[in-house]
């Protein structure tokens, strides 16, 4: 179902401004331009039914076909945030909570640090960017997408095969994002992220700046870092890097 700006505005009230489009190049790009051209007095959301050049971490293309997903960027003035810690993790937790509110039986989980997975397939991604006066939180969710390009069809999935009211899911997601970003305590966020992590106790391979390392994921710390026990028995605390293989 296509986005309806009037419905979205009525639901959000004075909490945030929202602009909904049929198709944009990328909600992240137009949000960045908005920040350059405007003074920010409240959160602003750009959402689209389709992105022609959607992207995620490291500029990788995020497939964003029309009407089967949710694609948005939330602009948060820095003075809106209780603290700027764990924003990617907070966004992931907000996404999962909104999803299970609409799909209670879906075992959606977190793949550290910015992906959402269902049945071992990626169904969502998050991209946070720091600007001088704001933070951008970009989110892409595959709601009912069934046909994916050949290069990602084995690793990409969707939440459902049915059409749903994307407006209602988007409203729920935005409200949970705004609430979680105003919260000063991170303990409940980390507890949720740890509980629904798909990597804990799994053997994984990480791609780091200085090479690759494999081992067993032992924990996710209060600061969002990941504890990895390497094949040599060494415990590594990882703040960055990318999981390139999970041995399910």
Short mmCIF file of C-alpha atoms in Angstrom, two decimals:
data_model
loop_
_atom_site.label_atom_id
_atom_site.label_comp_id
_atom_site.label_asym_id
_atom_site.label_seq_id
_atom_site.Cartn_x
_atom_site.Cartn_y
_atom_site.Cartn_z
CA UNK A 1 0.00 0.00 0.00
CA UNK A 2 1.34 3.42 -0.95
CA UNK A 3 2.16 6.04 1.65
CA UNK A 4 -0.42 8.71 2.44
CA UNK A 5 1.09 11.95 3.67
CA UNK A 6 -2.14 13.27 5.16
CA UNK A 7 -2.64 10.10 7.20
CA UNK A 8 0.97 10.20 8.36
CA UNK A 9 0.80 13.88 9.33
CA UNK A 10 -2.43 13.38 11.27
CA UNK A 11 -0.94 10.48 13.21
CA UNK A 12 2.30 12.25 14.11
CA UNK A 13 0.75 15.59 15.04
CA UNK A 14 3.27 18.13 16.32
CA UNK A 15 5.85 15.50 17.24
CA UNK A 16 7.58 15.56 13.84
CA UNK A 17 7.25 16.83 10.28
CA UNK A 18 6.96 14.26 7.52
CA UNK A 19 7.26 14.36 3.73
CA UNK A 20 6.12 11.34 1.73
CA UNK A 21 7.05 10.77 -1.92
CA UNK A 22 6.25 8.29 -4.65
CA UNK A 23 9.87 7.92 -5.71
CA UNK A 24 13.15 9.59 -4.76
CA UNK A 25 16.76 8.84 -5.54
CA UNK A 26 17.45 8.26 -1.84
CA UNK A 27 15.72 9.52 1.29
CA UNK A 28 19.17 9.85 2.87
CA UNK A 29 20.32 12.24 0.14
CA UNK A 30 17.29 14.52 0.26
CA UNK A 31 17.43 14.56 4.07
CA UNK A 32 21.06 15.64 3.94
CA UNK A 33 20.18 18.44 1.52
CA UNK A 34 17.29 19.52 3.76
CA UNK A 35 19.68 19.87 6.68
CA UNK A 36 21.90 22.14 4.62
CA UNK A 37 19.01 24.38 3.58
CA UNK A 38 16.92 24.62 6.77
CA UNK A 39 17.17 25.34 10.46
CA UNK A 40 16.02 22.32 12.44
CA UNK A 41 13.45 22.87 15.16
CA UNK A 42 11.99 19.36 15.37
CA UNK A 43 12.48 15.87 13.93
CA UNK A 44 11.80 15.61 10.20
CA UNK A 45 11.09 12.43 8.25
CA UNK A 46 11.46 11.78 4.55
CA UNK A 47 9.72 8.60 3.37
CA UNK A 48 9.20 7.13 -0.08
CA UNK A 49 7.34 4.31 -1.79
CA UNK A 50 10.39 3.69 -3.95
CA UNK A 51 14.08 4.65 -4.18
CA UNK A 52 15.93 4.63 -7.46
CA UNK A 53 19.35 4.80 -5.79
CA UNK A 54 18.83 3.63 -2.22
CA UNK A 55 22.00 2.68 -0.38
CA UNK A 56 23.25 1.39 2.94
CA UNK A 57 26.54 0.85 4.71
CA UNK A 58 29.63 1.65 2.64
CA UNK A 59 27.39 2.94 -0.15
CA UNK A 60 26.09 -0.50 -1.09
CA UNK A 61 22.88 -0.45 -3.11
CA UNK A 62 19.71 -1.16 -1.14
CA UNK A 63 17.07 -2.58 -3.46
CA UNK A 64 13.99 -0.38 -2.97
CA UNK A 65 11.13 -1.36 -5.32
CA UNK A 66 7.80 0.45 -5.36
CA UNK A 67 5.14 -0.12 -2.68
CA UNK A 68 6.63 -3.33 -1.19
CA UNK A 69 8.92 -1.77 1.40
CA UNK A 70 9.40 1.09 3.82
CA UNK A 71 12.22 3.51 3.02
CA UNK A 72 12.79 6.50 5.26
CA UNK A 73 15.29 8.85 6.81
CA UNK A 74 14.67 10.44 10.18
CA UNK A 75 16.46 13.74 10.83
CA UNK A 76 17.09 14.29 14.53
CA UNK A 77 18.38 17.66 15.76
CA UNK A 78 21.25 16.89 18.10
CA UNK A 79 19.58 18.72 20.97
CA UNK A 80 16.61 16.34 20.65
CA UNK A 81 18.64 13.33 21.74
CA UNK A 82 19.05 12.36 25.37
CA UNK A 83 22.41 10.94 24.33
CA UNK A 84 24.00 9.99 21.05
CA UNK A 85 25.17 6.52 22.09
CA UNK A 86 24.08 3.34 20.36
CA UNK A 87 21.93 5.06 17.74
CA UNK A 88 22.20 2.22 15.22
CA UNK A 89 21.29 -0.31 17.89
CA UNK A 90 18.42 1.89 19.13
CA UNK A 91 17.08 2.15 15.59
CA UNK A 92 17.29 -1.62 15.15
CA UNK A 93 15.38 -2.21 18.39
CA UNK A 94 12.70 0.30 17.36
CA UNK A 95 12.34 -1.48 14.01
CA UNK A 96 11.96 -4.92 15.54
CA UNK A 97 9.42 -3.67 18.09
CA UNK A 98 7.34 -2.05 15.34
CA UNK A 99 7.54 -5.18 13.20
CA UNK A 100 6.44 -7.60 15.92
CA UNK A 101 3.62 -5.25 16.86
CA UNK A 102 2.18 -5.92 13.39
CA UNK A 103 3.56 -9.46 12.93
CA UNK A 104 3.60 -10.94 16.45
CA UNK A 105 4.92 -14.37 15.50
CA UNK A 106 7.85 -13.34 13.32
CA UNK A 107 11.26 -14.29 14.80
CA UNK A 108 13.01 -11.15 13.59
CA UNK A 109 16.53 -10.75 14.96
CA UNK A 110 19.57 -8.48 14.86
CA UNK A 111 22.73 -9.09 12.90
CA UNK A 112 25.34 -6.86 14.48
CA UNK A 113 25.31 -4.09 14.02
CA UNK A 114 22.91 -2.60 11.48
CA UNK A 115 20.86 -5.39 9.89
CA UNK A 116 17.56 -7.11 10.64
CA UNK A 117 17.19 -10.76 9.74
CA UNK A 118 14.34 -13.23 9.39
CA UNK A 119 14.91 -16.93 8.67
CA UNK A 120 18.59 -16.25 7.96
CA UNK A 121 17.80 -13.60 5.34
CA UNK A 122 18.21 -9.85 5.53
CA UNK A 123 14.91 -8.00 5.70
CA UNK A 124 16.13 -4.58 6.79
CA UNK A 125 19.12 -2.29 7.09
CA UNK A 126 20.02 0.85 9.01
CA UNK A 127 22.40 3.67 8.15
CA UNK A 128 23.24 6.39 10.69
CA UNK A 129 25.13 9.52 9.68
CA UNK A 130 26.42 12.37 11.84
CA UNK A 131 26.10 15.89 10.44
CA UNK A 132 27.12 19.18 12.07
CA UNK A 133 23.70 19.96 13.48
CA UNK A 134 21.76 16.73 13.09
CA UNK A 135 21.87 12.97 12.92
CA UNK A 136 20.32 11.02 10.06
CA UNK A 137 18.85 7.59 10.67
CA UNK A 138 18.11 5.84 7.40
CA UNK A 139 16.01 2.67 7.40
CA UNK A 140 15.00 0.27 4.68
CA UNK A 141 12.60 -2.62 5.36
CA UNK A 142 11.52 -5.29 2.89
CA UNK A 143 7.84 -5.68 3.74
CA UNK A 144 6.38 -7.78 0.93
CA UNK A 145 9.10 -7.77 -1.74
CA UNK A 146 9.20 -11.16 -3.44
CA UNK A 147 11.40 -10.69 -6.49
CA UNK A 148 14.99 -9.64 -5.80
CA UNK A 149 17.89 -9.08 -8.20
CA UNK A 150 19.91 -12.22 -8.83
CA UNK A 151 22.93 -11.00 -6.86
CA UNK A 152 20.95 -10.77 -3.60
CA UNK A 153 18.06 -13.19 -4.01
CA UNK A 154 19.74 -15.88 -1.88
CA UNK A 155 20.38 -13.55 1.06
CA UNK A 156 17.49 -11.05 0.95
CA UNK A 157 14.00 -11.73 2.26
CA UNK A 158 10.74 -10.03 3.23
CA UNK A 159 8.48 -9.94 6.26
CA UNK A 160 5.40 -11.22 4.47
CA UNK A 161 4.08 -12.25 1.10
CA UNK A 162 0.99 -10.12 1.59
CA UNK A 163 0.25 -6.46 1.03
CA UNK A 164 -0.17 -4.53 4.28
CA UNK A 165 -0.91 -0.98 5.35
CA UNK A 166 2.58 0.51 5.13
CA UNK A 167 1.29 3.75 6.66
CA UNK A 168 0.40 2.07 9.94
CA UNK A 169 3.71 0.23 10.18
CA UNK A 170 5.61 3.43 9.35
CA UNK A 171 3.72 5.39 12.02
CA UNK A 172 4.49 2.73 14.60
CA UNK A 173 8.15 2.69 13.59
CA UNK A 174 8.53 6.47 13.77
CA UNK A 175 6.86 6.68 17.18
CA UNK A 176 9.12 3.96 18.57
CA UNK A 177 12.20 5.63 17.07
CA UNK A 178 11.34 8.99 18.61
CA UNK A 179 10.61 7.43 21.99
CA UNK A 180 13.77 5.35 22.13
CA UNK A 181 15.98 8.24 21.03
CA UNK A 182 14.65 10.43 23.86
CA UNK A 183 15.42 7.74 26.43
CA UNK A 184 18.50 8.43 28.54
CA UNK A 185 19.07 4.84 29.66
CA UNK A 186 20.53 2.24 27.30
CA UNK A 187 20.14 -0.81 29.54
CA UNK A 188 16.77 -1.97 28.17
CA UNK A 189 17.92 -1.35 24.61
CA UNK A 190 21.02 -3.49 25.02
CA UNK A 191 19.05 -6.20 26.83
CA UNK A 192 16.62 -6.41 23.89
CA UNK A 193 19.42 -6.33 21.34
CA UNK A 194 21.29 -9.10 23.13
CA UNK A 195 18.13 -11.20 23.55
CA UNK A 196 17.26 -11.14 19.86
CA UNK A 197 20.78 -11.23 18.43
CA UNK A 198 21.16 -13.90 15.77
CA UNK A 199 24.93 -14.06 16.27
CA UNK A 200 25.35 -15.04 19.92
CA UNK A 201 27.09 -18.43 20.19
CA UNK A 202 27.48 -18.57 16.39
CA UNK A 203 30.74 -19.08 14.52
CA UNK A 204 31.29 -16.06 12.29
CA UNK A 205 33.89 -14.42 10.09
CA UNK A 206 34.48 -10.69 10.44
CA UNK A 207 35.97 -8.37 7.85
CA UNK A 208 38.09 -5.81 9.70
CA UNK A 209 40.22 -2.96 8.40
CA UNK A 210 43.38 -4.98 8.97
CA UNK A 211 42.08 -8.32 7.70
CA UNK A 212 39.64 -11.06 8.62
CA UNK A 213 39.08 -12.90 11.87
CA UNK A 214 36.86 -15.88 12.68
CA UNK A 215 35.52 -17.11 15.99
CA UNK A 216 32.50 -17.52 18.25
CA UNK A 217 30.39 -14.53 19.29
CA UNK A 218 30.27 -14.63 23.10
CA UNK A 219 28.45 -11.45 24.08
CA UNK A 220 27.29 -7.93 23.23
CA UNK A 221 28.52 -5.41 25.77
CA UNK A 222 26.70 -2.46 27.33
CA UNK A 223 28.54 -0.10 24.97
CA UNK A 224 27.35 -2.05 21.92
CA UNK A 225 30.70 -3.69 21.23
CA UNK A 226 30.86 -7.37 20.38
CA UNK A 227 32.95 -9.99 22.19
CA UNK A 228 34.50 -12.54 19.86
CA UNK A 229 36.48 -15.58 20.92
CA UNK A 230 38.88 -16.30 18.07
CA UNK A 231 39.88 -19.73 16.82
CA UNK A 232 43.09 -19.30 18.85
CA UNK A 233 41.12 -18.73 22.05
CA UNK A 234 41.78 -14.99 22.24
CA UNK A 235 38.92 -12.69 23.31
CA UNK A 236 38.54 -9.66 21.01
CA UNK A 237 36.34 -6.65 21.67
CA UNK A 238 35.05 -5.36 18.33
CA UNK A 239 33.66 -1.87 17.84
CA UNK A 240 33.54 -1.99 14.06
CA UNK A 241 33.81 -4.42 11.22
CA UNK A 242 31.34 -6.46 9.22
CA UNK A 243 30.12 -10.02 9.54
CA UNK A 244 30.69 -11.57 6.14
CA UNK A 245 29.84 -15.15 7.01
CA UNK A 246 27.71 -16.85 9.65
CA UNK A 247 27.93 -20.59 10.16
CA UNK A 248 24.28 -21.27 10.95
#
